[in-house]
Short mmCIF file of C-alpha atoms and ligand atoms in Angstrom, two decimals:
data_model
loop_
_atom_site.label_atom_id
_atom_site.label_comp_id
_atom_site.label_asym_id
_atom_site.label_seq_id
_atom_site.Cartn_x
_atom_site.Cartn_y
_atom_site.Cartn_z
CA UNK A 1 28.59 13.86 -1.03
CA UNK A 2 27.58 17.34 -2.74
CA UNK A 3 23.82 18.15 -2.47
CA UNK A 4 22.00 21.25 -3.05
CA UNK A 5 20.20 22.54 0.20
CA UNK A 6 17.46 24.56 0.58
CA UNK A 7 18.06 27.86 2.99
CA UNK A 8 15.20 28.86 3.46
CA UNK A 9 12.62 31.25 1.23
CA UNK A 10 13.91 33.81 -1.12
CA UNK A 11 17.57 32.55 0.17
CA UNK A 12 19.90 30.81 -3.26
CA UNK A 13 20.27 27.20 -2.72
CA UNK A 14 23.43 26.06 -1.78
CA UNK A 15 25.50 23.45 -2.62
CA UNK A 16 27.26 21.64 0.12
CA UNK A 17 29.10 18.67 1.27
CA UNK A 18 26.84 16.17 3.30
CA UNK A 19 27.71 12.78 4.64
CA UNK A 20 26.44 10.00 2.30
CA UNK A 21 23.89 8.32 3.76
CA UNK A 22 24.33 4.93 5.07
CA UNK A 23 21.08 2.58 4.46
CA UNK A 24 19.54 1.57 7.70
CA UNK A 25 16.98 -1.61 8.02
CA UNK A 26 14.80 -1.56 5.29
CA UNK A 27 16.08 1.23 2.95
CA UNK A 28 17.89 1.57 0.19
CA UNK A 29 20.81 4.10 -0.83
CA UNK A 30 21.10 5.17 -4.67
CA UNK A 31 23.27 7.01 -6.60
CA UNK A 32 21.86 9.98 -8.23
CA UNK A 33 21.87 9.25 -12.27
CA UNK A 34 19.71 12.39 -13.03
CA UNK A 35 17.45 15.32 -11.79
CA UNK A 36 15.24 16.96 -13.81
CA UNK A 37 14.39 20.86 -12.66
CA UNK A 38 10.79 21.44 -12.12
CA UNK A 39 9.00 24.73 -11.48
CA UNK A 40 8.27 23.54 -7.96
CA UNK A 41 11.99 23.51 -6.88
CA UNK A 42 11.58 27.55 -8.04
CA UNK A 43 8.35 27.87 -6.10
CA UNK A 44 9.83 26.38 -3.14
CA UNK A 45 13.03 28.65 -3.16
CA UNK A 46 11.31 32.26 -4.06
CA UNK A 47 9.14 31.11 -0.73
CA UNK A 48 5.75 31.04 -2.60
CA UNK A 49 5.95 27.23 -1.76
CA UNK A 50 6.62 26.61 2.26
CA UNK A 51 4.04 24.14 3.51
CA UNK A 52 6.44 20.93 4.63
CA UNK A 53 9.36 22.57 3.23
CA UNK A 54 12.70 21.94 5.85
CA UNK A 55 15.51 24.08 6.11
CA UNK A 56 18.18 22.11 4.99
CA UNK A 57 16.59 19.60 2.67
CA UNK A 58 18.25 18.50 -0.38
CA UNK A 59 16.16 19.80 -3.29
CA UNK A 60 14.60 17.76 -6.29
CA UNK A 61 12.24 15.43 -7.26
CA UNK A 62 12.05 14.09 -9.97
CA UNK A 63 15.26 11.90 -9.93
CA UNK A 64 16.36 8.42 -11.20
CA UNK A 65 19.06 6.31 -10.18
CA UNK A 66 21.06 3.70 -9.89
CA UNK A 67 20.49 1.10 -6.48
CA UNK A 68 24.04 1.82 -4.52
CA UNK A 69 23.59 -0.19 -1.22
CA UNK A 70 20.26 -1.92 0.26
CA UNK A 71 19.74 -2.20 3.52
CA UNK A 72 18.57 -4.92 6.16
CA UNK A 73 15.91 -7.28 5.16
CA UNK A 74 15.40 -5.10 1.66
CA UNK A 75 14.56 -8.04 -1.31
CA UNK A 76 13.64 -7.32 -5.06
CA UNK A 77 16.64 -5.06 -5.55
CA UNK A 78 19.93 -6.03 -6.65
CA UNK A 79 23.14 -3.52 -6.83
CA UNK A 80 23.06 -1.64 -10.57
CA UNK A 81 19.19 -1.39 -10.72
CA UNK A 82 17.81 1.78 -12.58
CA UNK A 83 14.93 2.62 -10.14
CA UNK A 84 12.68 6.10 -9.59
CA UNK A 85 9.91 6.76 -6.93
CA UNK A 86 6.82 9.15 -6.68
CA UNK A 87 7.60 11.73 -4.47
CA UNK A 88 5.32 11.48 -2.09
CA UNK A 89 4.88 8.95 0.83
CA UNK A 90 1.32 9.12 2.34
CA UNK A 91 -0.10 8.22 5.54
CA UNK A 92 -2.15 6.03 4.39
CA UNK A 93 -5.03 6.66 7.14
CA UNK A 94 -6.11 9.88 6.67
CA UNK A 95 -9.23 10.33 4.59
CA UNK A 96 -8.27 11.23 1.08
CA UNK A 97 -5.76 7.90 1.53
CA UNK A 98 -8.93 5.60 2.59
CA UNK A 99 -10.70 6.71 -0.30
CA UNK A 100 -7.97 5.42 -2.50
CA UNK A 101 -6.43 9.52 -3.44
CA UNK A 102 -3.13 9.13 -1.60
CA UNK A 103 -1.90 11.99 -3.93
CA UNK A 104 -3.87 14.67 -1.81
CA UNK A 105 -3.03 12.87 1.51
CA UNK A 106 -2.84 15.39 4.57
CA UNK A 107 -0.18 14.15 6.39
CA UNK A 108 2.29 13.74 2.79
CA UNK A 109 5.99 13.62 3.51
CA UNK A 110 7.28 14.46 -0.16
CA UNK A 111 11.18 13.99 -1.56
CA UNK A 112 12.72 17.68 -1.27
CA UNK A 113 10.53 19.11 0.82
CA UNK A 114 11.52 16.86 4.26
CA UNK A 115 12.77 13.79 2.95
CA UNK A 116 16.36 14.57 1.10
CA UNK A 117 16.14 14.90 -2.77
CA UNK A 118 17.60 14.44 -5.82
CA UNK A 119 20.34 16.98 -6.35
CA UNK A 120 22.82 15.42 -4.84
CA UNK A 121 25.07 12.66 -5.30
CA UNK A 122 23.25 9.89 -3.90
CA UNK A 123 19.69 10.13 -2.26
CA UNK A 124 18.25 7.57 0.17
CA UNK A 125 14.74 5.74 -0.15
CA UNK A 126 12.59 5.82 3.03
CA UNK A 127 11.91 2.36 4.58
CA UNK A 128 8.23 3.03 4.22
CA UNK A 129 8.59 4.26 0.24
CA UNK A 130 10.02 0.91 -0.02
CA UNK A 131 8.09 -0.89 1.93
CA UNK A 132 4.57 0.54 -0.03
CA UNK A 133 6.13 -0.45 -3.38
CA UNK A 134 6.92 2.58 -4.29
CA UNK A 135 10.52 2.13 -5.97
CA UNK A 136 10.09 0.95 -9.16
CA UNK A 137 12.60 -0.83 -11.58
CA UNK A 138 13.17 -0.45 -15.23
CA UNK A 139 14.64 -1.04 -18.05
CA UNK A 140 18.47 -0.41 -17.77
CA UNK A 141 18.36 1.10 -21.38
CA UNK A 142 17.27 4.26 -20.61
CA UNK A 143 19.50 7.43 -19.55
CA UNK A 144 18.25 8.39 -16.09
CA UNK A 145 17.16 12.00 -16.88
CA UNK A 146 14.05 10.31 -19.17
CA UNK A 147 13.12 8.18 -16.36
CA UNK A 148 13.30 10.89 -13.98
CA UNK A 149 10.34 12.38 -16.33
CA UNK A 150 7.60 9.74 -14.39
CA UNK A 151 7.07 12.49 -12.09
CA UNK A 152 5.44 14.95 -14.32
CA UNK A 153 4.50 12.62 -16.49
CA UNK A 154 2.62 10.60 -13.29
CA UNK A 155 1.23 13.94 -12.63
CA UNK A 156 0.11 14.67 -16.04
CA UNK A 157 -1.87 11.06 -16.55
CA UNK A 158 -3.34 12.04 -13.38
CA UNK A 159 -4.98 15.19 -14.52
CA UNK A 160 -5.84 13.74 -17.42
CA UNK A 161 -7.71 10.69 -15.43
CA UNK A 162 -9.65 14.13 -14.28
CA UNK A 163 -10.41 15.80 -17.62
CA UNK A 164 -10.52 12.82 -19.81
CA UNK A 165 -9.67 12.69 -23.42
CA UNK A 166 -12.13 10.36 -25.61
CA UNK A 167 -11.37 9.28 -29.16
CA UNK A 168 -11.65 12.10 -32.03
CA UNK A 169 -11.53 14.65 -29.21
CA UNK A 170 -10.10 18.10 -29.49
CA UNK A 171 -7.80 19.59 -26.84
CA UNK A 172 -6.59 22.88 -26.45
CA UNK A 173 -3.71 23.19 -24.16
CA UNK A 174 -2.49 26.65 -22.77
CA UNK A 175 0.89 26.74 -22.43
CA UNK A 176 3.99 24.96 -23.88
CA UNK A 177 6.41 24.31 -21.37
CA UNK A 178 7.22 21.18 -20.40
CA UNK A 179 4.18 19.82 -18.83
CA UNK A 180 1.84 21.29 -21.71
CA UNK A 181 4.10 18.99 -23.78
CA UNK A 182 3.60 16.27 -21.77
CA UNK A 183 -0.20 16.36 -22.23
CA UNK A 184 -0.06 17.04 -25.64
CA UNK A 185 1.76 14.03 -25.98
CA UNK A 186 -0.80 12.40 -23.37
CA UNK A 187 -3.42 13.54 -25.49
CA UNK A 188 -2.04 12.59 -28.70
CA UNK A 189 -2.05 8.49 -27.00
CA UNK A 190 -5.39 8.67 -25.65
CA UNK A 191 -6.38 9.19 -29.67
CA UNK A 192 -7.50 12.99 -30.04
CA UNK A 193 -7.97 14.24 -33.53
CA UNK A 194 -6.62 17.72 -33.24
CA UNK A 195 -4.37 19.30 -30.61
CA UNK A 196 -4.14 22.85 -30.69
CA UNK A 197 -0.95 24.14 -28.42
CA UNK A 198 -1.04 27.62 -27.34
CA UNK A 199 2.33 29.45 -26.92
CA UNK A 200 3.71 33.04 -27.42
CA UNK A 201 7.59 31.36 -27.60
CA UNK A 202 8.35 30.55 -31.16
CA UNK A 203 10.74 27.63 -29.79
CA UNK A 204 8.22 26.33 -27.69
CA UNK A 205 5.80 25.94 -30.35
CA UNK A 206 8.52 24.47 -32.60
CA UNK A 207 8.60 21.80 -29.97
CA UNK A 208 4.71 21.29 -29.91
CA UNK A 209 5.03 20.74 -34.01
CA UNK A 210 7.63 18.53 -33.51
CA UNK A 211 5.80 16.60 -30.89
CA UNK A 212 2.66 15.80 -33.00
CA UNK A 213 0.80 19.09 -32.29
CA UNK A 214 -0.92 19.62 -35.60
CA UNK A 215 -2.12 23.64 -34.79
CA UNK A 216 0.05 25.81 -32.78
CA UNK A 217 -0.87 29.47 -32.12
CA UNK A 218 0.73 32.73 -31.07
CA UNK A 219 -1.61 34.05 -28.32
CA UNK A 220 0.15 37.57 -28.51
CA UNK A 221 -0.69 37.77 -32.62
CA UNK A 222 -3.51 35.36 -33.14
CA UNK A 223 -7.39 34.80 -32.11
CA UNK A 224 -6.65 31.60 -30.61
CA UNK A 225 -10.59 31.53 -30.09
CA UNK A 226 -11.57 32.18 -33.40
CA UNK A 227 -9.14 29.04 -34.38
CA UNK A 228 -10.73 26.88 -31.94
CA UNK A 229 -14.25 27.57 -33.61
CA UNK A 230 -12.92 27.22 -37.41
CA UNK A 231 -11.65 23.79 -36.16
CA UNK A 232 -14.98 22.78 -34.57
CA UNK A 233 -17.87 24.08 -36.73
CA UNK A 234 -18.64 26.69 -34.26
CA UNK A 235 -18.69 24.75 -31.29
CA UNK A 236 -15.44 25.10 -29.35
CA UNK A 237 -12.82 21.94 -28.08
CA UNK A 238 -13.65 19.26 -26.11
CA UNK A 239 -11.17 19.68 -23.45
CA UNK A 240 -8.80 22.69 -22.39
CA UNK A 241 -6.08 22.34 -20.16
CA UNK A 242 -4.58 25.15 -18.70
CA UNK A 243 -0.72 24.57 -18.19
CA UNK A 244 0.15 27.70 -16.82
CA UNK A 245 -0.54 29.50 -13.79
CA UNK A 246 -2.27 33.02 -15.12
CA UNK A 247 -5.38 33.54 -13.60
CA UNK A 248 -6.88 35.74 -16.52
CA UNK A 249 -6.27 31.93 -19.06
CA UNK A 250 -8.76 30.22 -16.42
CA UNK A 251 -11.82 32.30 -17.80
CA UNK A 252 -10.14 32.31 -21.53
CA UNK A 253 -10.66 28.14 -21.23
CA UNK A 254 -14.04 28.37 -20.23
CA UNK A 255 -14.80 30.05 -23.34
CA UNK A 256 -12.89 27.87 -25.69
CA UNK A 257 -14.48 24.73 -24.92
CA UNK A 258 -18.24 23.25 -26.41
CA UNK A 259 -20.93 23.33 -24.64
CA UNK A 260 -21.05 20.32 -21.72
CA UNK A 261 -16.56 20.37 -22.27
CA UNK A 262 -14.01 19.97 -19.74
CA UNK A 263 -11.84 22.39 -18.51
CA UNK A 264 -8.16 21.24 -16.48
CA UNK A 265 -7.42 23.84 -14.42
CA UNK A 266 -3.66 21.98 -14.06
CA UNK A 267 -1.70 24.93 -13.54
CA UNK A 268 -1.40 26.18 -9.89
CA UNK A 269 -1.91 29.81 -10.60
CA UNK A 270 0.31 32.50 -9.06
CA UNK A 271 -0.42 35.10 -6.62
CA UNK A 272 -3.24 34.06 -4.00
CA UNK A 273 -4.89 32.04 -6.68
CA UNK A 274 -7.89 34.00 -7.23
CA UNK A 275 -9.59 34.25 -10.81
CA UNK A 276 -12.55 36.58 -12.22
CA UNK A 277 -14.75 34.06 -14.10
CA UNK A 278 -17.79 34.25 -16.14
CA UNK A 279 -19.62 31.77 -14.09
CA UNK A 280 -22.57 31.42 -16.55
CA UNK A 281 -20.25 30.12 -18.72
CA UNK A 282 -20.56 27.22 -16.40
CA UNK A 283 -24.13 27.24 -15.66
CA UNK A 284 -25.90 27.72 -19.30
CA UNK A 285 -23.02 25.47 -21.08
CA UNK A 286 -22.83 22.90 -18.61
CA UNK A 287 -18.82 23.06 -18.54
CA UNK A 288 -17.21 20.55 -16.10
CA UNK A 289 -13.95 21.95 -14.64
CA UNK A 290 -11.05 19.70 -12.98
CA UNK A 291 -8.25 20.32 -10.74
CA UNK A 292 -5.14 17.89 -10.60
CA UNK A 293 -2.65 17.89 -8.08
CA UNK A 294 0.36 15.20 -7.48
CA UNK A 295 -0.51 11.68 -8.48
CA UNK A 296 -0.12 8.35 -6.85
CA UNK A 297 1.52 5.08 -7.10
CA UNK A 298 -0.30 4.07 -9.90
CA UNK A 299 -0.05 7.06 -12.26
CA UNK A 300 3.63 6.67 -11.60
CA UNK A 301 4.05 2.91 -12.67
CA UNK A 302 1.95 4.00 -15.39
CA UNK A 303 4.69 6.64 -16.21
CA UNK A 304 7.63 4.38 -16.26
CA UNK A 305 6.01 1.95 -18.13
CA UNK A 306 5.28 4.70 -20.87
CA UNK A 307 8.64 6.24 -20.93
CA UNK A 308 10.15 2.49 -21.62
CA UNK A 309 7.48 1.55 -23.84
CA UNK A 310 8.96 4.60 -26.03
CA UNK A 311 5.48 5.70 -26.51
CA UNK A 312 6.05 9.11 -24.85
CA UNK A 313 8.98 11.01 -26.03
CA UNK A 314 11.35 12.04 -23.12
CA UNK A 315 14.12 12.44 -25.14
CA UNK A 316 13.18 15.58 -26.87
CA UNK A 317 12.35 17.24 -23.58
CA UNK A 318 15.26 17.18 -22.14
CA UNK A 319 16.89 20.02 -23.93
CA UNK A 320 19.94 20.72 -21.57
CA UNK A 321 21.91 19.25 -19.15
CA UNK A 322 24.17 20.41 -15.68
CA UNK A 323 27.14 18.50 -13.78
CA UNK A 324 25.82 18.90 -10.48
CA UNK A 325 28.91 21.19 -9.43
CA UNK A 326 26.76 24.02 -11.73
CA UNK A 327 23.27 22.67 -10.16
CA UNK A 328 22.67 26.65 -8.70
CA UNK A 329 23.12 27.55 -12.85
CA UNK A 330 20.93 25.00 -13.82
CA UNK A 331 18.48 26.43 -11.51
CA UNK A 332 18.81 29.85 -12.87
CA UNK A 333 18.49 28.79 -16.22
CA UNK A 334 15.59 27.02 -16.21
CA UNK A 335 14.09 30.61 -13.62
CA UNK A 336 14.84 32.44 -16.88
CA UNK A 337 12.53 30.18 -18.61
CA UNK A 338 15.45 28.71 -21.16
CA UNK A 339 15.15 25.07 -22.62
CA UNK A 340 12.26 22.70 -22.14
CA UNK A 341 13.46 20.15 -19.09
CA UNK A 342 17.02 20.89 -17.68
CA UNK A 343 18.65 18.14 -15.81
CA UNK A 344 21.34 17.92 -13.18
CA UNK A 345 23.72 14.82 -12.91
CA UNK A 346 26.56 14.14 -10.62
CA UNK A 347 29.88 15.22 -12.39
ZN1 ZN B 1 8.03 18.24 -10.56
ZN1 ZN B 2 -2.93 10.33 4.10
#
């Protein structure tokens, strides 16, 4: 089978051939039906992202497919199955996994990083993904590439489990790529009143209208501050979530939000992470901030459910699609920041 391997940091993937993968006892083979491109599977191959990265992986992971083969003593799963599963399998013993927050688990083995991804032709399921529940079914209607959206959309309800959106609320999110229009959709289901999007790409904030965002602003042109306050009476949003990784937004979102609001730090930022904040900001407004990283089993049954339910739109996000033969274009499309979600499907 093709698959496209990582060769290490600041090397271009490759796409080679790879023996398909024969399901041992207890796990499953499927074949690929979609990969969406995330801006990990960049991190990962400029080398800012190395932690539990092996040389040689298949890349990609957020994927959907169809069940091929199931192994040994493997029940629940028949042969035609559209299944997905969060990337990460925990260890189930180390301390963030006893407290129930297997998403930050120390000792994470995570789907193209060491276990073989999604850009390839077929990928394998781990006996102990399978065995911890962790591939879900659904419904055969939908194309692969929107179910292969649970992942960011798992990770998206789980920062927002963090920051919390109440009814009425207003939400500022930084940021319109695809995960800033993931929680504006998030945000728009959890019953906000206004959702302001913040965006200097004219498409992107075409796609934030389109997606139910009823103010969109042009950092680069307009006071995106003084908006916030003529929507509020003053007072500043409830919530803003920071959707991309530029250290200088993380003090800009303290001051956009009312006094006792939430700020998402969801982002990862770039660089070494470091940001100059007013910290009074903190102190005399009482502003909560939240971090979100990864998300669990739950968030991601919680994801498929949505994306079948039709209550999130996938559709629209998935702006462009790659035969896997071009999956090294597809990458360098989405590195020039073109389309919303690109996805890669076997030829
Ligand atoms: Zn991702
Ligand atoms: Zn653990």
């Amino acid at each position: 089978m093709l698959g496209l391997t990582y060769r290490g940091p600041g090397e271009p993937a490759r796409l080679v051939e790879l023996p398909t993968p024969e399901p041992g006892p207890g796990e499953v083979l499927t074949r690929v039906g979609a990969n969406t491109v995330c801006g990990t599977d960049l991190r990962i191959l400029r080398g800012e992202k190395s932690k539990g990265v092996e040389l040689g992986v298949v890349l990609g992971h957020e994927v959907a497919g169809y069940v091929e083969r199931v192994g040994e003593g493997v029940t629940g799963f028949e042969l035609g199955d559209l299944v997905s599963m969060p990337p990460s399998v925990c260890c189930g013993v180390c301390g963030p996994c006893r407290r129930g927050h297997e998403h930050l688990c120390e000792d994470v083995h995570l789907v193209g990083y060491d276990i073989n991804g999604g850009l390839a032709e077929y990928m394998l399921i781990p006996r102990e993904a399978i065995q911890r529940g962790q591939l879900l079914k659904a419904s055969g209607h939908l194309e692969p590439a929107q179910l292969a959206l649970a992942e960011p959309i798992s990770c998206c309800l789980n920062g927002m489990d963090n920051y919390r959106v109440e009814v009425g609320d207003v939400v500022v999110i930084l940021g319109a790529g695809p995960i800033g229009l993931i929680h504006l959709q998030l945000a728009r289901i959890a019953g906000a009143r206004t959702v302001v999007v913040s965006d200097p790409s004219d498409t992107r904030r075409a796609s934030a209208t389109a997606l139910g965002a009823q103010v969109t602003v042009d950092p680069t042109s307009q006071d995106l501050g003084a908006i916030v306050r003529d929507l509020t009476g003053g007072e500043g949003a409830d919530v803003a979530v920071l959707c991309i990784g530029r250290p200088e937004l993380v003090n800009d979102s303290l001051t956009l939000v009312r006094k006792r609001g939430r700020v998402s730090i969801f982002a990862g930022l770039g660089g070494e992470g470091w940001s100059n904040i007013a910290a009074n900001l903190i102190h005399y407004r009482e502003i909560t901030i939240v971090g979100a990283s990864n998300s669990g089993r739950a968030s991601f049954a919680r994801a498929v459910r949505l994306i079948e339910s039709g209550a999130i739109d996938t559709k629209s996000l998935i702006t462009h699609t790659f035969p896997l033969s071009k999956a090294t274009e597809a990458i360098e499309f989405v590195a020039a920041g073109e389309g919303i979600k690109v996805a890669v499907v076997p030829d």
